[in-house]
Coordinates of N, CA and C in Angstrom, one line a residue:
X1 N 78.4 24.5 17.8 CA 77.3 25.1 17.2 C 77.5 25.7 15.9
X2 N 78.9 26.2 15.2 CA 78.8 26.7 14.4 C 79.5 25.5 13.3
X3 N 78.7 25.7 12.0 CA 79.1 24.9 10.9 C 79.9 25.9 9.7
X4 N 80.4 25.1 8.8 CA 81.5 26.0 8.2 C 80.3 27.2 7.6
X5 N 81.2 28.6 7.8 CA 80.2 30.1 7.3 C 80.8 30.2 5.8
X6 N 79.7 30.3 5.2 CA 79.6 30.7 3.7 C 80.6 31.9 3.5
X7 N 80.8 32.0 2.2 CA 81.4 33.4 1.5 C 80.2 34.0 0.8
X8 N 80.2 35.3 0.5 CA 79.6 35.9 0.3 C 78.7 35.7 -1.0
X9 N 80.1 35.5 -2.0 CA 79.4 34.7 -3.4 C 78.8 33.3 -3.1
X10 N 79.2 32.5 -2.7 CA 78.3 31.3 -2.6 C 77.1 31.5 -2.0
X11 N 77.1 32.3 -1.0 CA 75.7 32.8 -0.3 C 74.8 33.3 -1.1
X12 N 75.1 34.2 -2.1 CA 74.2 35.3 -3.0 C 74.2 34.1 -4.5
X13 N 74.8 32.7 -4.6 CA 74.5 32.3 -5.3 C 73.0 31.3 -4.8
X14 N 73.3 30.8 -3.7 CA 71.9 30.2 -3.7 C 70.8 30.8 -3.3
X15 N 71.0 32.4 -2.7 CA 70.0 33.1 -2.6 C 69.3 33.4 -4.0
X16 N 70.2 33.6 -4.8 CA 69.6 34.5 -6.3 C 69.3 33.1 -6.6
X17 N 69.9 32.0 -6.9 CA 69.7 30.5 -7.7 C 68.6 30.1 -6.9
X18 N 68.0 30.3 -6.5 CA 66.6 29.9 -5.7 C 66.7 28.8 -4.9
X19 N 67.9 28.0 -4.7 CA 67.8 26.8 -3.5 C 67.6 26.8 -2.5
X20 N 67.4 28.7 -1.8 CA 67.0 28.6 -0.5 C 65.3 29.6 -0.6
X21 N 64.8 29.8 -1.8 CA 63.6 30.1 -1.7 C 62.4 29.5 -1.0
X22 N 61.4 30.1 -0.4 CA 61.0 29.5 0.5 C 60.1 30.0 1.9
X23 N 59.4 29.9 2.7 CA 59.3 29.7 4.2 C 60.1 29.0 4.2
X24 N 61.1 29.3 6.1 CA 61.3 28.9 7.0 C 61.4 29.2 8.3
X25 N 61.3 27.8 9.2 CA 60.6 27.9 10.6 C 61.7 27.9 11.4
X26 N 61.9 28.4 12.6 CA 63.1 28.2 13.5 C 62.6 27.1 13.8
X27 N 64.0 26.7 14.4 CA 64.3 25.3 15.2 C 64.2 26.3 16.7
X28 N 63.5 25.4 17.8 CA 63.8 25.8 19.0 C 64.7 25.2 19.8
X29 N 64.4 23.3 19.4 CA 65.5 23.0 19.9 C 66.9 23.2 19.5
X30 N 66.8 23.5 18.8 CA 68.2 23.5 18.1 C 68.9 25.0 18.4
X31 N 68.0 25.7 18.7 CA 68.2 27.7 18.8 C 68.7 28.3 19.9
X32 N 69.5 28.5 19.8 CA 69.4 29.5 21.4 C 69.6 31.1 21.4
X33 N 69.3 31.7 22.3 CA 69.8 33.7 22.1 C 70.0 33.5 24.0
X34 N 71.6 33.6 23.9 CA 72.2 33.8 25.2 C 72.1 35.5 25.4
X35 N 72.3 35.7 27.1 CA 72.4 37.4 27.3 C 73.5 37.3 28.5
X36 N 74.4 38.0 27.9 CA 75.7 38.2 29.1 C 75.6 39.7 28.9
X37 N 75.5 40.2 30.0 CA 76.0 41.6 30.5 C 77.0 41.7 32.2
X38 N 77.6 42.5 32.1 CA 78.9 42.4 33.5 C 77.9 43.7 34.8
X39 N 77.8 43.2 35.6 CA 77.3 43.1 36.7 C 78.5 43.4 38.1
X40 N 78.4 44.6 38.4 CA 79.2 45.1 39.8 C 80.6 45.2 39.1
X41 N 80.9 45.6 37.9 CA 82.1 46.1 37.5 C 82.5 45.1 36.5
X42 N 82.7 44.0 36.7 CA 83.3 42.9 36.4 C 82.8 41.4 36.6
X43 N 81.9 41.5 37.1 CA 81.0 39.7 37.0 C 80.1 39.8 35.4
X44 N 80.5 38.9 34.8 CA 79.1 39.1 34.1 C 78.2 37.9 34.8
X45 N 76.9 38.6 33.7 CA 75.7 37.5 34.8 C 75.3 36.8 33.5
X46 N 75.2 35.5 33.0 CA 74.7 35.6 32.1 C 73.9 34.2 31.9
X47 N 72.8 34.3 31.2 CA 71.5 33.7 30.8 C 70.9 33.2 29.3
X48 N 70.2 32.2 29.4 CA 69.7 32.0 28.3 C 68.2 32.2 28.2
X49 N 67.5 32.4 27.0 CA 66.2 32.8 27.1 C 65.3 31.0 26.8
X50 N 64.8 30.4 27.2 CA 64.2 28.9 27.1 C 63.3 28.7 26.1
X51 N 62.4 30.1 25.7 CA 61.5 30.2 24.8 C 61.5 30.8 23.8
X52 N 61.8 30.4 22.5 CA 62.7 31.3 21.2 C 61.3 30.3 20.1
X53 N 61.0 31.3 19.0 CA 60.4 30.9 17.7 C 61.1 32.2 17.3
X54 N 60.1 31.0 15.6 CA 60.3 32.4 14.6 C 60.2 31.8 13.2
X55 N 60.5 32.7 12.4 CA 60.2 32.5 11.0 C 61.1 33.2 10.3
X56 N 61.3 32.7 8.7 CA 61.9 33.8 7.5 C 61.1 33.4 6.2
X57 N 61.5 34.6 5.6 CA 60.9 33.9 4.2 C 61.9 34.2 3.2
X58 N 62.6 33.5 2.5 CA 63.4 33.9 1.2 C 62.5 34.1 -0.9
X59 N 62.7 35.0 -0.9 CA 61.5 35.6 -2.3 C 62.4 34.9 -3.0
X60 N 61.9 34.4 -4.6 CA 62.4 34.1 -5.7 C 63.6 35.2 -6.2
X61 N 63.8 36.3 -5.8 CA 64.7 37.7 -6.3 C 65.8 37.3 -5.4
X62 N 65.2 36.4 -4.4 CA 67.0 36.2 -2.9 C 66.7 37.2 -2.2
X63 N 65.7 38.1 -2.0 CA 65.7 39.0 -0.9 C 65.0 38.1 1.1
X64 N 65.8 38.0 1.6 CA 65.6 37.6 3.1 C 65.0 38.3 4.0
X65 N 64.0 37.8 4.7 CA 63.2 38.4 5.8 C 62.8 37.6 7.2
X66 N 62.9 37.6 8.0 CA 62.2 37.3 9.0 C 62.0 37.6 10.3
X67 N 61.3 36.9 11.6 CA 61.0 37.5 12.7 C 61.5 36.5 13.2
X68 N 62.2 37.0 15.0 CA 62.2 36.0 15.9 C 61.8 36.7 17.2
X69 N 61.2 35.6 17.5 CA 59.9 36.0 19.0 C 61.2 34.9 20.7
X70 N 61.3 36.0 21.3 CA 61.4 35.4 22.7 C 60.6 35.9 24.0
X71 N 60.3 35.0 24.7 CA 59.3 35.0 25.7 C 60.5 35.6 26.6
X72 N 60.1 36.9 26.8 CA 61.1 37.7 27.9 C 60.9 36.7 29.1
X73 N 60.0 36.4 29.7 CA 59.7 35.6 31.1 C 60.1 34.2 31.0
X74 N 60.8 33.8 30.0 CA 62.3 32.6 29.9 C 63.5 32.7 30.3
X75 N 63.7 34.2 30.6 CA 65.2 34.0 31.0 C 66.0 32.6 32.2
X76 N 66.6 32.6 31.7 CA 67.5 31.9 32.8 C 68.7 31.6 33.2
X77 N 69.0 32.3 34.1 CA 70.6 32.0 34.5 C 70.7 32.0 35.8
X78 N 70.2 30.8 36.3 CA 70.0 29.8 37.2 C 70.2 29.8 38.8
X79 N 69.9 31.5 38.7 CA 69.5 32.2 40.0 C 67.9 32.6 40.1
X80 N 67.2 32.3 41.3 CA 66.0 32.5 41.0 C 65.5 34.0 41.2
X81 N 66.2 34.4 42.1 CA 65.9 35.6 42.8 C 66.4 36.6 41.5
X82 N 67.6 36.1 40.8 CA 67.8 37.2 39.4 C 67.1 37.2 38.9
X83 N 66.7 36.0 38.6 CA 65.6 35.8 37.1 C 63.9 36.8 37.4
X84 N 63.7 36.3 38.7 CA 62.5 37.2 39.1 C 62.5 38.6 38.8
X85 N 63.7 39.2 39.7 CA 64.2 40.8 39.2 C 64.2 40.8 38.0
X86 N 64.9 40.0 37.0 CA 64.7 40.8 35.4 C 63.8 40.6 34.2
X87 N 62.6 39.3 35.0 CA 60.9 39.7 34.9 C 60.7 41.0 35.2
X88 N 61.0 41.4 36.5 CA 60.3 42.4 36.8 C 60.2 43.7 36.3
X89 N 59.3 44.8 36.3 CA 59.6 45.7 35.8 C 60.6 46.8 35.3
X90 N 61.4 46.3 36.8 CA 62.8 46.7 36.6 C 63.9 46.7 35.5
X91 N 63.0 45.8 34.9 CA 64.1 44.8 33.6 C 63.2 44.9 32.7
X92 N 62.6 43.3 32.4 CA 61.9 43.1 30.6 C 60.6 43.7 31.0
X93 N 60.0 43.5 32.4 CA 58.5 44.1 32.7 C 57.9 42.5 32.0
X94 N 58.2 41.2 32.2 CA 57.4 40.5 31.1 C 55.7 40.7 31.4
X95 N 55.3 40.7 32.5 CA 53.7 40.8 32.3 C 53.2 42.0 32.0
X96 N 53.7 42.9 31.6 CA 53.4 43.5 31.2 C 53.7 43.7 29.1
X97 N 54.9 43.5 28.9 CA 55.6 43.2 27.9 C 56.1 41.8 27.6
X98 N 55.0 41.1 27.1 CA 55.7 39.2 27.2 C 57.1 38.9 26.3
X99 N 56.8 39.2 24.9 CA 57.7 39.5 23.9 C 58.9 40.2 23.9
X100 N 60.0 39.7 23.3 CA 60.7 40.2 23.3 C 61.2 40.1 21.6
X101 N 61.5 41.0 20.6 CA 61.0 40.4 19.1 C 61.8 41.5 18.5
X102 N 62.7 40.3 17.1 CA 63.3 41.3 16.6 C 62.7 41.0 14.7
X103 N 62.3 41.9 13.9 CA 62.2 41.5 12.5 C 63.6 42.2 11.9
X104 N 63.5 41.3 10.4 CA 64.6 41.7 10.2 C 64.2 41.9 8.4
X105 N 64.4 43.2 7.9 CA 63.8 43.8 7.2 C 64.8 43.0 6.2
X106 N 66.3 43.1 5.8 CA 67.0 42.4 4.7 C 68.1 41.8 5.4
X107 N 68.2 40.7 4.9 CA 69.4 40.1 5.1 C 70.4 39.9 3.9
X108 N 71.3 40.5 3.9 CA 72.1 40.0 2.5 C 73.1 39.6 2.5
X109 N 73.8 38.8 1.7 CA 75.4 38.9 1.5 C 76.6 39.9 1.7
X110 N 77.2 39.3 3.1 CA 78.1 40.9 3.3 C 79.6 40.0 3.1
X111 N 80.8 40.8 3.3 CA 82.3 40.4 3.7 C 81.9 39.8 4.6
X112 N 81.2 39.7 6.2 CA 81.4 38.8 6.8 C 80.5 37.5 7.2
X113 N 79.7 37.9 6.3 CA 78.6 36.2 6.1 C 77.3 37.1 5.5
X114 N 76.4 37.8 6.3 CA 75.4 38.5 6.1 C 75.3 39.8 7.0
X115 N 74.6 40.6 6.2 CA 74.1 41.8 6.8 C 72.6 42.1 7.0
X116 N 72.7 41.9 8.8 CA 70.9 42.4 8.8 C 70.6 43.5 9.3
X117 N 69.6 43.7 8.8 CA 69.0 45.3 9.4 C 67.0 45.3 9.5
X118 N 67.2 45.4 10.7 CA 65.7 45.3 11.0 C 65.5 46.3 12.2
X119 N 65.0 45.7 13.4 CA 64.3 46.3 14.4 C 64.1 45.6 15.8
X120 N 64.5 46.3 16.7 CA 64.7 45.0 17.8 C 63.5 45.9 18.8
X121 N 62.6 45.0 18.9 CA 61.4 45.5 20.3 C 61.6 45.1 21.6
X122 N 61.7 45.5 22.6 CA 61.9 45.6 24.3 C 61.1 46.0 24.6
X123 N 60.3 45.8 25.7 CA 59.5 46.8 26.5 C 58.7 47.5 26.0
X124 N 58.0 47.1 24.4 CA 57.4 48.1 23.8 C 57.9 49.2 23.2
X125 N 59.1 49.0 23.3 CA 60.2 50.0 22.9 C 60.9 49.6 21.3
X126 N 60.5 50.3 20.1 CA 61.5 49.6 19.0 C 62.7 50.9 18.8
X127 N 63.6 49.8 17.9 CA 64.7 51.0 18.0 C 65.3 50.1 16.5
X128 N 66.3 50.4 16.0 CA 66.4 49.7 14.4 C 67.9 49.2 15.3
X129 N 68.3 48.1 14.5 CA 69.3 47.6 14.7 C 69.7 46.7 13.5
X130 N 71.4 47.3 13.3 CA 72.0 45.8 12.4 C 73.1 45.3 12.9
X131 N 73.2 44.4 12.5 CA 74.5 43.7 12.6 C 75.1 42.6 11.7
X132 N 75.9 42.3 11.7 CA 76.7 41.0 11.2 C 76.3 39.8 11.2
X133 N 76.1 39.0 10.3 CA 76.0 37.4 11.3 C 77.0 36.0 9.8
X134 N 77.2 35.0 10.8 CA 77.6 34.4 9.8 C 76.6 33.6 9.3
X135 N 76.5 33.0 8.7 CA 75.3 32.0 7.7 C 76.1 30.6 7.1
X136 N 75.4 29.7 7.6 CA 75.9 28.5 7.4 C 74.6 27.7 6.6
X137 N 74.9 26.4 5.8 CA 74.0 25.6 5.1 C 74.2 24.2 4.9
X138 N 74.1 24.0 6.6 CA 75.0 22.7 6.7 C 74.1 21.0 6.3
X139 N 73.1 21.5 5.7 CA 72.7 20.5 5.2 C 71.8 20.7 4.4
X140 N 70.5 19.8 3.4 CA 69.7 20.3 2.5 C 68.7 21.0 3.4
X141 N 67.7 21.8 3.3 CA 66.7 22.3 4.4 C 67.1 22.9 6.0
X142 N 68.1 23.5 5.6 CA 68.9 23.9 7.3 C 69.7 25.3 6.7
X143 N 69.5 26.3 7.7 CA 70.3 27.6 7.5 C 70.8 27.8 8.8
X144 N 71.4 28.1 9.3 CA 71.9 28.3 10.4 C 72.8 30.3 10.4
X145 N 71.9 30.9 11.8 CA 72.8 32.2 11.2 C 73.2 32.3 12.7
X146 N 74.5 32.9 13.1 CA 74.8 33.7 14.4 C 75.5 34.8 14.1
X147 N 75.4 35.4 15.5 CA 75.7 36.9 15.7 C 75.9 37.1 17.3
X148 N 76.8 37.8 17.3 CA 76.9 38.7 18.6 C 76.4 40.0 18.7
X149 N 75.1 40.5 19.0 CA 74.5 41.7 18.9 C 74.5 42.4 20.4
X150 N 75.6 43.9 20.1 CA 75.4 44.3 21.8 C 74.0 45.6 21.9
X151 N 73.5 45.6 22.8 CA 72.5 45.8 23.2 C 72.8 47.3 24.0
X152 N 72.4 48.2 23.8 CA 72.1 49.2 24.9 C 71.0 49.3 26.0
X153 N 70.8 48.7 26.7 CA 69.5 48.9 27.7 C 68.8 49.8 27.9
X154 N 69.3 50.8 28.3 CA 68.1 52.6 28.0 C 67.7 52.6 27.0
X155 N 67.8 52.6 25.9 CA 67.5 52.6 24.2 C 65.6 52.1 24.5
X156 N 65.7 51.0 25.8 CA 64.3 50.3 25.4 C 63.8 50.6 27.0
X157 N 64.5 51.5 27.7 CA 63.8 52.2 28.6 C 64.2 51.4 30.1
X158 N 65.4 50.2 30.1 CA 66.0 49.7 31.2 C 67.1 50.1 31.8
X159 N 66.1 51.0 32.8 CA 67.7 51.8 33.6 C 68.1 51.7 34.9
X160 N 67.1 50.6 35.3 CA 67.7 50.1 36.7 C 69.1 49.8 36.7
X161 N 69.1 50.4 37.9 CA 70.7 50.5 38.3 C 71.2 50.6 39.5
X162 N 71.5 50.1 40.9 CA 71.7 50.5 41.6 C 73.3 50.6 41.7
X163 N 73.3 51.8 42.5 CA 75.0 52.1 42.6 C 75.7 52.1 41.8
X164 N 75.0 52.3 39.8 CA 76.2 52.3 39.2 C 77.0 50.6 38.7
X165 N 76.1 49.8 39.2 CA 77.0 48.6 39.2 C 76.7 47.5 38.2
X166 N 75.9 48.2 37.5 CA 75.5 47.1 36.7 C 75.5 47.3 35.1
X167 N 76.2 47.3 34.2 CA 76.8 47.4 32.8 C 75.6 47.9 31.7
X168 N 75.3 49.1 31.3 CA 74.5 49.6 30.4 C 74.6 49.0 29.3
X169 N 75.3 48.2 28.5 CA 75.6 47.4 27.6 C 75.2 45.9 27.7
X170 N 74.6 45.1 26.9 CA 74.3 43.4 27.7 C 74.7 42.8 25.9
X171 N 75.0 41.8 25.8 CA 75.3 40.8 25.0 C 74.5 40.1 24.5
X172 N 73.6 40.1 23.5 CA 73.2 38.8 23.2 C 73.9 37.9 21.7
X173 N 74.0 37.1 22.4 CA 74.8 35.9 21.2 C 73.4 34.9 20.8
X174 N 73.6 34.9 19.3 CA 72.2 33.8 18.6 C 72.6 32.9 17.8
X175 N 71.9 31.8 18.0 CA 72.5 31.0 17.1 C 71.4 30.5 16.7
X176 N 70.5 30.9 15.5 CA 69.7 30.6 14.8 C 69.5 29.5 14.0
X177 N 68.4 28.4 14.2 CA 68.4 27.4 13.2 C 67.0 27.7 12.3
X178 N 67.2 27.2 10.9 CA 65.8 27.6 10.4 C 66.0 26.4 9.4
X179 N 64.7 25.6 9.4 CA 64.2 24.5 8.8 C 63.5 24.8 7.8
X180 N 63.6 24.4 6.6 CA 61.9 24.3 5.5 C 60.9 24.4 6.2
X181 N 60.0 25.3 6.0 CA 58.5 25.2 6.7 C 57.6 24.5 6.2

């Protein structure tokens, strides 16, 4: 999944040089945003979400933006009886909260590929979030960004818990593709 990650100068050169100015669309096939969190001490349980879009836009100045949309009620990690529970209110609540959506206010050239800083929504719940990602440009019309973003779960109001056994912390790993729009 991952293609060679840019350096920081070459990134901020084709941002500011305009060769990535533009709309662009995620790839779904191509996309995934996995969720591992550890479950009874030490299992983790972990899932992928099936329904991922989204968008960016890069301005003529190199400044980066965009949104990614996941259908909370895609999880999957190929227990049925889990996947129901973390539909359920207990968890994302999806019928009540379908989305699950992070925007990301700037992305820029950092030491370790890019720095984003936006906003991650759960449950109706926003809370600001950044992190790291690397950025790849593995071909003409293709950006590819990943990250390991850890997640606090109360933050967006998920505090089911029985006994203690299930990790307040959960994982999500992204691997972003974004095409010319």
């Amino acid at each position: 999944m991952n293609g060679p990650s840019m350096t920081a100068p070459a990134l901020l050169d084709l941002l500011k040089g305009g060769t990535l100015t533009g709309e662009w669309v995620l790839d779904p096939r191509n996309s995934s945003i996995r969720l591992k969190s550890k479950s009874m001490g030490v299992i983790p349980v972990k899932g992928i979400f099936r329904e991922v879009s989204g968008s960016g836009t890069v301005s003529p100045d190199g400044k980066a933006t965009g949104t990614l949309l996941v259908a909370a009620a895609s999880i999957d990690t190929q227990n049925t009886k889990r996947d129901t529970h973390l539909r359920s209110a207990d968890f994302f609540d999806s019928d009540n909260h379908p989305d699950i959506s992070f925007t990301a206010d700037d992305i820029r050239p950092s030491a370790q590929g890019v720095a984003v800083t936006g906003a991650l929504t759960i449950r109706g719940r926003t809370q600001p979030l950044s992190f790291d990602a690397r950025a790849s440009v593995p071909g003409d019309g293709e950006v590819w960004l990943d990250a390991e973003v850890r997640v606090h779960r109360a933050d967006f109001g998920i505090t089911w818990n029985v006994l203690g056994m299930v990790s307040q912390i959960s994982t999500l790993t992204v691997h972003a593709v974004f095409t010319r729009g």
